[in-house]
Tab-separated table of C-alpha atoms in Angstrom:
chain	number	residue	atom	x	y	z
A	169	UNK	CA	23.010	43.234	60.125
A	170	UNK	CA	25.961	40.971	61.000
A	171	UNK	CA	28.387	42.017	63.680
A	172	UNK	CA	32.162	41.791	62.902
A	173	UNK	CA	32.950	39.066	65.074
A	174	UNK	CA	30.318	36.901	63.416
A	175	UNK	CA	31.476	37.778	60.108
A	176	UNK	CA	35.146	36.842	61.059
A	177	UNK	CA	33.912	33.352	62.507
A	178	UNK	CA	32.224	32.557	59.133
A	179	UNK	CA	35.229	33.510	57.193
A	180	UNK	CA	37.221	31.102	59.375
A	181	UNK	CA	34.817	28.284	59.011
A	182	UNK	CA	34.309	28.272	55.009
A	183	UNK	CA	37.693	26.879	53.973
A	184	UNK	CA	36.801	23.827	56.761
A	185	UNK	CA	33.424	23.545	55.124
A	186	UNK	CA	34.967	23.259	51.663
A	187	UNK	CA	37.497	20.726	52.765
A	188	UNK	CA	35.016	18.659	54.019
A	189	UNK	CA	32.506	18.591	50.985
A	190	UNK	CA	35.625	17.718	48.961
A	191	UNK	CA	36.318	14.690	50.932
A	192	UNK	CA	32.740	13.571	50.521
A	193	UNK	CA	32.979	10.723	47.461
A	194	UNK	CA	30.171	9.793	45.074
A	195	UNK	CA	29.442	5.981	45.518
A	196	UNK	CA	30.555	3.762	42.737
A	197	UNK	CA	27.141	2.674	41.758
A	198	UNK	CA	25.565	6.089	41.057
A	199	UNK	CA	28.799	6.955	38.835
A	200	UNK	CA	28.064	3.822	36.989
A	201	UNK	CA	24.769	4.382	36.656
A	202	UNK	CA	25.294	8.405	35.430
A	203	UNK	CA	27.655	6.566	32.711
A	204	UNK	CA	25.233	4.120	31.498
A	205	UNK	CA	22.469	6.436	31.342
A	206	UNK	CA	24.591	9.007	29.500
A	207	UNK	CA	25.681	6.015	26.978
A	208	UNK	CA	22.228	5.137	26.396
A	209	UNK	CA	21.065	9.014	25.886
A	210	UNK	CA	23.750	9.224	23.007
A	211	UNK	CA	22.889	6.022	21.378
A	212	UNK	CA	19.008	6.907	21.530
A	213	UNK	CA	20.118	10.344	19.924
A	214	UNK	CA	22.334	9.071	17.224
A	215	UNK	CA	19.545	6.316	16.115
A	216	UNK	CA	16.808	9.331	16.159
A	217	UNK	CA	19.344	11.041	13.890
A	218	UNK	CA	20.151	8.295	11.617
A	219	UNK	CA	16.240	7.576	11.393
A	220	UNK	CA	15.589	11.150	10.550
A	221	UNK	CA	18.167	10.987	7.689
A	222	UNK	CA	16.892	7.805	6.349
A	223	UNK	CA	13.488	9.131	6.230
A	224	UNK	CA	14.621	12.118	4.462
A	225	UNK	CA	16.451	10.155	1.864
A	226	UNK	CA	13.480	7.793	1.605
A	227	UNK	CA	11.263	10.548	0.797
A	228	UNK	CA	13.391	11.875	-1.509
A	229	UNK	CA	13.782	8.819	-3.419
A	230	UNK	CA	9.765	7.984	-3.019
A	231	UNK	CA	9.140	11.051	-4.957
A	232	UNK	CA	11.866	10.449	-7.673
A	233	UNK	CA	10.236	6.929	-8.352
A	234	UNK	CA	6.603	8.683	-8.523
A	235	UNK	CA	7.818	11.270	-10.779
A	236	UNK	CA	9.450	8.408	-13.395
A	237	UNK	CA	6.761	6.444	-13.146
A	238	UNK	CA	4.367	9.627	-14.416
A	239	UNK	CA	6.737	10.380	-17.031
A	240	UNK	CA	6.571	6.596	-17.866
A	241	UNK	CA	2.988	6.609	-18.066
A	242	UNK	CA	2.753	9.738	-20.164
A	243	UNK	CA	5.196	8.620	-22.796
A	244	UNK	CA	3.194	5.257	-23.064
A	245	UNK	CA	-0.059	7.254	-23.558
A	246	UNK	CA	1.669	9.751	-26.133
A	247	UNK	CA	2.893	6.667	-28.116
A	248	UNK	CA	-0.721	5.204	-27.969
A	249	UNK	CA	-2.021	8.356	-29.619
A	250	UNK	CA	0.957	8.849	-32.345
A	251	UNK	CA	0.097	5.136	-33.487
A	252	UNK	CA	-3.540	5.473	-33.794
A	253	UNK	CA	-3.041	8.823	-35.603
A	254	UNK	CA	-0.316	7.118	-37.792
A	255	UNK	CA	-2.803	4.173	-38.524
A	256	UNK	CA	-5.539	6.582	-39.438
A	257	UNK	CA	-3.653	8.469	-41.751
A	258	UNK	CA	-2.516	5.279	-43.505
A	259	UNK	CA	-6.167	3.840	-43.666
A	260	UNK	CA	-5.609	1.018	-41.162
A	261	UNK	CA	-6.682	0.337	-37.582
A	262	UNK	CA	-4.275	0.689	-34.527
A	263	UNK	CA	-4.681	-2.563	-32.233
A	264	UNK	CA	-3.523	-1.692	-28.749
A	265	UNK	CA	-1.398	-4.709	-26.968
A	266	UNK	CA	-3.435	-7.389	-24.945
A	267	UNK	CA	-4.251	-6.314	-21.291
A	268	UNK	CA	-2.396	-7.895	-18.731
A	269	UNK	CA	-4.165	-7.400	-15.568
A	270	UNK	CA	-7.787	-7.847	-14.875
A	271	UNK	CA	-9.877	-6.696	-12.258
A	272	UNK	CA	-12.292	-9.188	-10.752
A	273	UNK	CA	-15.256	-8.420	-8.691
A	274	UNK	CA	-17.758	-11.000	-7.134
A	275	UNK	CA	-21.381	-9.817	-7.480
A	276	UNK	CA	-23.279	-12.894	-6.177
A	277	UNK	CA	-23.355	-14.800	-2.970
A	278	UNK	CA	-22.802	-18.437	-2.255
A	279	UNK	CA	-26.499	-19.782	-3.016
A	280	UNK	CA	-26.338	-21.925	-5.949
A	281	UNK	CA	-22.608	-21.954	-6.616
A	282	UNK	CA	-21.283	-25.100	-7.854
A	283	UNK	CA	-18.367	-26.591	-6.203
A	284	UNK	CA	-15.992	-26.261	-8.993
A	285	UNK	CA	-16.744	-22.354	-9.537
A	286	UNK	CA	-16.439	-22.218	-5.637
A	287	UNK	CA	-12.945	-23.530	-5.891
A	288	UNK	CA	-12.225	-21.239	-8.485
A	289	UNK	CA	-13.174	-18.194	-6.621
A	290	UNK	CA	-11.611	-19.341	-3.511
A	291	UNK	CA	-8.340	-19.487	-5.293
A	292	UNK	CA	-8.624	-15.637	-6.868
A	293	UNK	CA	-9.651	-14.863	-3.033
A	294	UNK	CA	-13.286	-14.030	-3.785
A	295	UNK	CA	-14.743	-15.242	-0.407
A	296	UNK	CA	-17.227	-12.614	0.131
A	297	UNK	CA	-20.002	-10.734	-1.771
A	298	UNK	CA	-18.397	-7.317	-3.595
A	299	UNK	CA	-14.915	-8.396	-2.833
A	300	UNK	CA	-12.254	-7.426	-5.717
A	301	UNK	CA	-8.824	-8.651	-6.724
A	302	UNK	CA	-6.469	-8.335	-9.572
A	303	UNK	CA	-5.903	-11.260	-11.688
A	304	UNK	CA	-2.823	-11.639	-14.058
A	305	UNK	CA	-4.361	-12.601	-17.675
A	306	UNK	CA	-3.072	-15.766	-19.432
A	307	UNK	CA	-4.605	-18.794	-20.850
A	308	UNK	CA	-5.282	-20.476	-17.724
A	309	UNK	CA	-6.794	-17.736	-15.645
A	310	UNK	CA	-8.852	-16.672	-18.561
A	311	UNK	CA	-10.493	-20.371	-18.561
A	312	UNK	CA	-11.018	-19.978	-14.883
A	313	UNK	CA	-12.520	-16.531	-15.508
A	314	UNK	CA	-15.027	-17.907	-17.622
A	315	UNK	CA	-15.724	-20.814	-15.242
A	316	UNK	CA	-17.102	-18.173	-12.868
A	317	UNK	CA	-18.530	-15.644	-15.260
A	318	UNK	CA	-22.277	-16.018	-13.972
A	319	UNK	CA	-20.894	-14.986	-10.493
A	320	UNK	CA	-18.585	-12.187	-10.710
A	321	UNK	CA	-17.807	-9.499	-13.577
A	322	UNK	CA	-14.373	-8.470	-14.358
A	323	UNK	CA	-12.606	-5.808	-17.121
A	324	UNK	CA	-9.443	-3.951	-17.697
A	325	UNK	CA	-8.691	-1.572	-14.971
A	326	UNK	CA	-7.146	1.876	-15.859
A	327	UNK	CA	-4.510	3.544	-13.897
A	328	UNK	CA	-6.743	5.684	-12.229
A	329	UNK	CA	-8.811	2.671	-10.930
A	330	UNK	CA	-5.913	1.024	-9.598
A	331	UNK	CA	-4.621	4.146	-7.570
A	332	UNK	CA	-8.350	4.532	-6.134
A	333	UNK	CA	-8.435	0.870	-5.008
A	334	UNK	CA	-5.007	1.029	-3.266
A	335	UNK	CA	-5.181	4.562	-1.629
A	336	UNK	CA	-8.828	4.277	-0.454
A	337	UNK	CA	-9.401	0.533	0.162
A	338	UNK	CA	-5.781	-0.729	0.231
A	339	UNK	CA	-5.005	-3.267	3.140
A	340	UNK	CA	-1.621	-5.050	3.319
A	341	UNK	CA	-1.128	-8.495	4.635
A	342	UNK	CA	1.399	-7.880	7.648
A	343	UNK	CA	1.846	-10.926	9.811
A	344	UNK	CA	-1.401	-12.546	8.363
A	345	UNK	CA	-3.083	-9.794	9.814
A	346	UNK	CA	-5.068	-7.231	7.737
A	347	UNK	CA	-3.377	-3.707	8.199
A	348	UNK	CA	-4.447	-0.663	6.410
A	349	UNK	CA	-1.967	1.083	4.104
A	350	UNK	CA	-1.705	4.101	6.047
A	351	UNK	CA	1.886	4.777	5.402
A	352	UNK	CA	4.622	3.495	3.128
A	353	UNK	CA	6.235	1.908	6.054
A	354	UNK	CA	3.939	-0.701	5.886
A	355	UNK	CA	4.507	-1.507	2.288
A	356	UNK	CA	8.503	-1.427	2.862
A	357	UNK	CA	8.422	-3.702	5.682
A	358	UNK	CA	6.995	-6.690	3.583
A	359	UNK	CA	8.120	-5.839	-0.037
A	360	UNK	CA	11.344	-3.701	0.146
A	361	UNK	CA	13.426	-7.055	-0.335
A	362	UNK	CA	11.862	-6.914	-4.132
A	363	UNK	CA	12.138	-3.345	-4.667
A	364	UNK	CA	8.894	-2.252	-3.723
A	365	UNK	CA	8.995	0.487	-1.352
A	366	UNK	CA	6.136	3.000	-1.531
A	367	UNK	CA	2.471	3.183	-2.970
A	368	UNK	CA	3.697	4.508	-6.253
A	369	UNK	CA	6.014	1.402	-6.608
A	370	UNK	CA	2.896	-0.990	-5.869
A	371	UNK	CA	0.644	0.925	-8.290
A	372	UNK	CA	3.255	0.541	-10.928
A	373	UNK	CA	3.918	-3.064	-10.340
A	374	UNK	CA	0.345	-3.824	-10.571
A	375	UNK	CA	-0.783	-1.900	-13.340
A	376	UNK	CA	2.436	-2.896	-15.505
A	377	UNK	CA	1.713	-6.539	-14.468
A	378	UNK	CA	5.830	-6.499	-13.497
A	379	UNK	CA	7.920	-9.521	-12.624
A	380	UNK	CA	7.198	-9.274	-8.847
A	381	UNK	CA	3.289	-9.076	-9.636
A	382	UNK	CA	2.424	-12.154	-7.564
A	383	UNK	CA	4.293	-11.131	-4.651
A	384	UNK	CA	2.656	-7.459	-4.737
A	385	UNK	CA	-0.955	-8.925	-5.545
A	386	UNK	CA	-0.552	-11.305	-2.672
A	387	UNK	CA	0.514	-8.685	-0.058
A	388	UNK	CA	-2.677	-6.718	-0.936
A	389	UNK	CA	-5.758	-7.709	0.918
A	390	UNK	CA	-8.995	-8.350	-1.293
A	391	UNK	CA	-10.710	-5.273	-1.486
A	392	UNK	CA	-14.106	-5.007	0.036
A	393	UNK	CA	-16.276	-2.707	-1.956
A	394	UNK	CA	-19.793	-1.221	-1.155
A	395	UNK	CA	-22.779	-2.087	-3.120
A	396	UNK	CA	-22.724	0.000	-6.227
A	397	UNK	CA	-25.009	3.554	-6.002
A	398	UNK	CA	-28.668	2.377	-6.943
A	399	UNK	CA	-27.632	-1.325	-6.636
A	400	UNK	CA	-27.651	-4.161	-9.076
A	401	UNK	CA	-31.100	-4.833	-10.919
A	402	UNK	CA	-32.560	-8.167	-9.688
A	403	UNK	CA	-33.593	-8.389	-13.544
A	404	UNK	CA	-30.307	-7.942	-15.136
A	405	UNK	CA	-27.778	-9.223	-12.531
A	406	UNK	CA	-28.276	-12.759	-13.663
A	407	UNK	CA	-27.723	-11.971	-17.497
A	408	UNK	CA	-24.510	-11.413	-18.900
A	409	UNK	CA	-23.285	-7.730	-19.558
A	410	UNK	CA	-23.274	-8.393	-23.255
A	411	UNK	CA	-26.875	-9.241	-22.798
A	412	UNK	CA	-27.844	-6.049	-21.098
A	413	UNK	CA	-27.061	-7.749	-17.438
A	414	UNK	CA	-24.319	-7.314	-14.923
A	415	UNK	CA	-22.276	-10.561	-15.109
A	416	UNK	CA	-19.147	-11.714	-17.190
A	417	UNK	CA	-16.427	-9.710	-19.055
A	418	UNK	CA	-17.281	-5.797	-19.477
A	419	UNK	CA	-13.902	-4.382	-20.731
A	420	UNK	CA	-12.920	-0.721	-19.814
A	421	UNK	CA	-16.467	-0.453	-18.244
A	422	UNK	CA	-15.277	-2.091	-14.860
A	423	UNK	CA	-13.622	1.173	-14.187
A	424	UNK	CA	-17.190	3.066	-14.201
A	425	UNK	CA	-18.665	0.333	-11.619
A	426	UNK	CA	-15.612	0.625	-9.535
A	427	UNK	CA	-16.361	4.333	-9.382
A	428	UNK	CA	-19.997	3.384	-7.962
A	429	UNK	CA	-18.697	0.908	-5.286
A	430	UNK	CA	-15.956	3.009	-3.632
């Protein structure tokens, strides 16, 4: 309970208190700090919104690219089937175009390797046992592959094999470091200048041996595969594949070997 006298005294003091509070000034340094913090917060929010919009646009572009590549692969396969049927109807044979890319897997270590073969395998970046790399096929690389046939096996990878290697064992070279391709940002940070921004672009460039194959292949770190299920036979490892061994060219059978080594 407040008496009437006390209530009146408080009512008289209240305007004086408000006037004193209005007279108190905030230091200029605090005002500047508040303005700076507000400006920084606005910039951070603007950057966050812009990054969010860019991420959304990039995702839509990546999906569109993947769908375009899928349609291209399906059309190429459909055309090959139609050509084989037409050739069969005419009593001839359909000869598909020569492969442009080979997958090379090292199956032997360093013992008994000649200096020339060592040099070739170093050029192909096959430095360790069970390393695998993609190689663009031309006259020079075919001769080099024949020099190292006793120490490697190679063949023509399918689209499924290229995808499996990049998605399951793919590592990129970023600032000379081995970085796992866990996100498309790893690819776009290094290859966006040549139009490769996602895994679908990278797979397409490698599989079709596009104009930027060299840059895309150099970005990929050599694949480190496991020993195949069941291992290599010590009796047949040194023999050529055509003689029942493991070394040398094996054509499309390389895809079955990769499945065992993933």
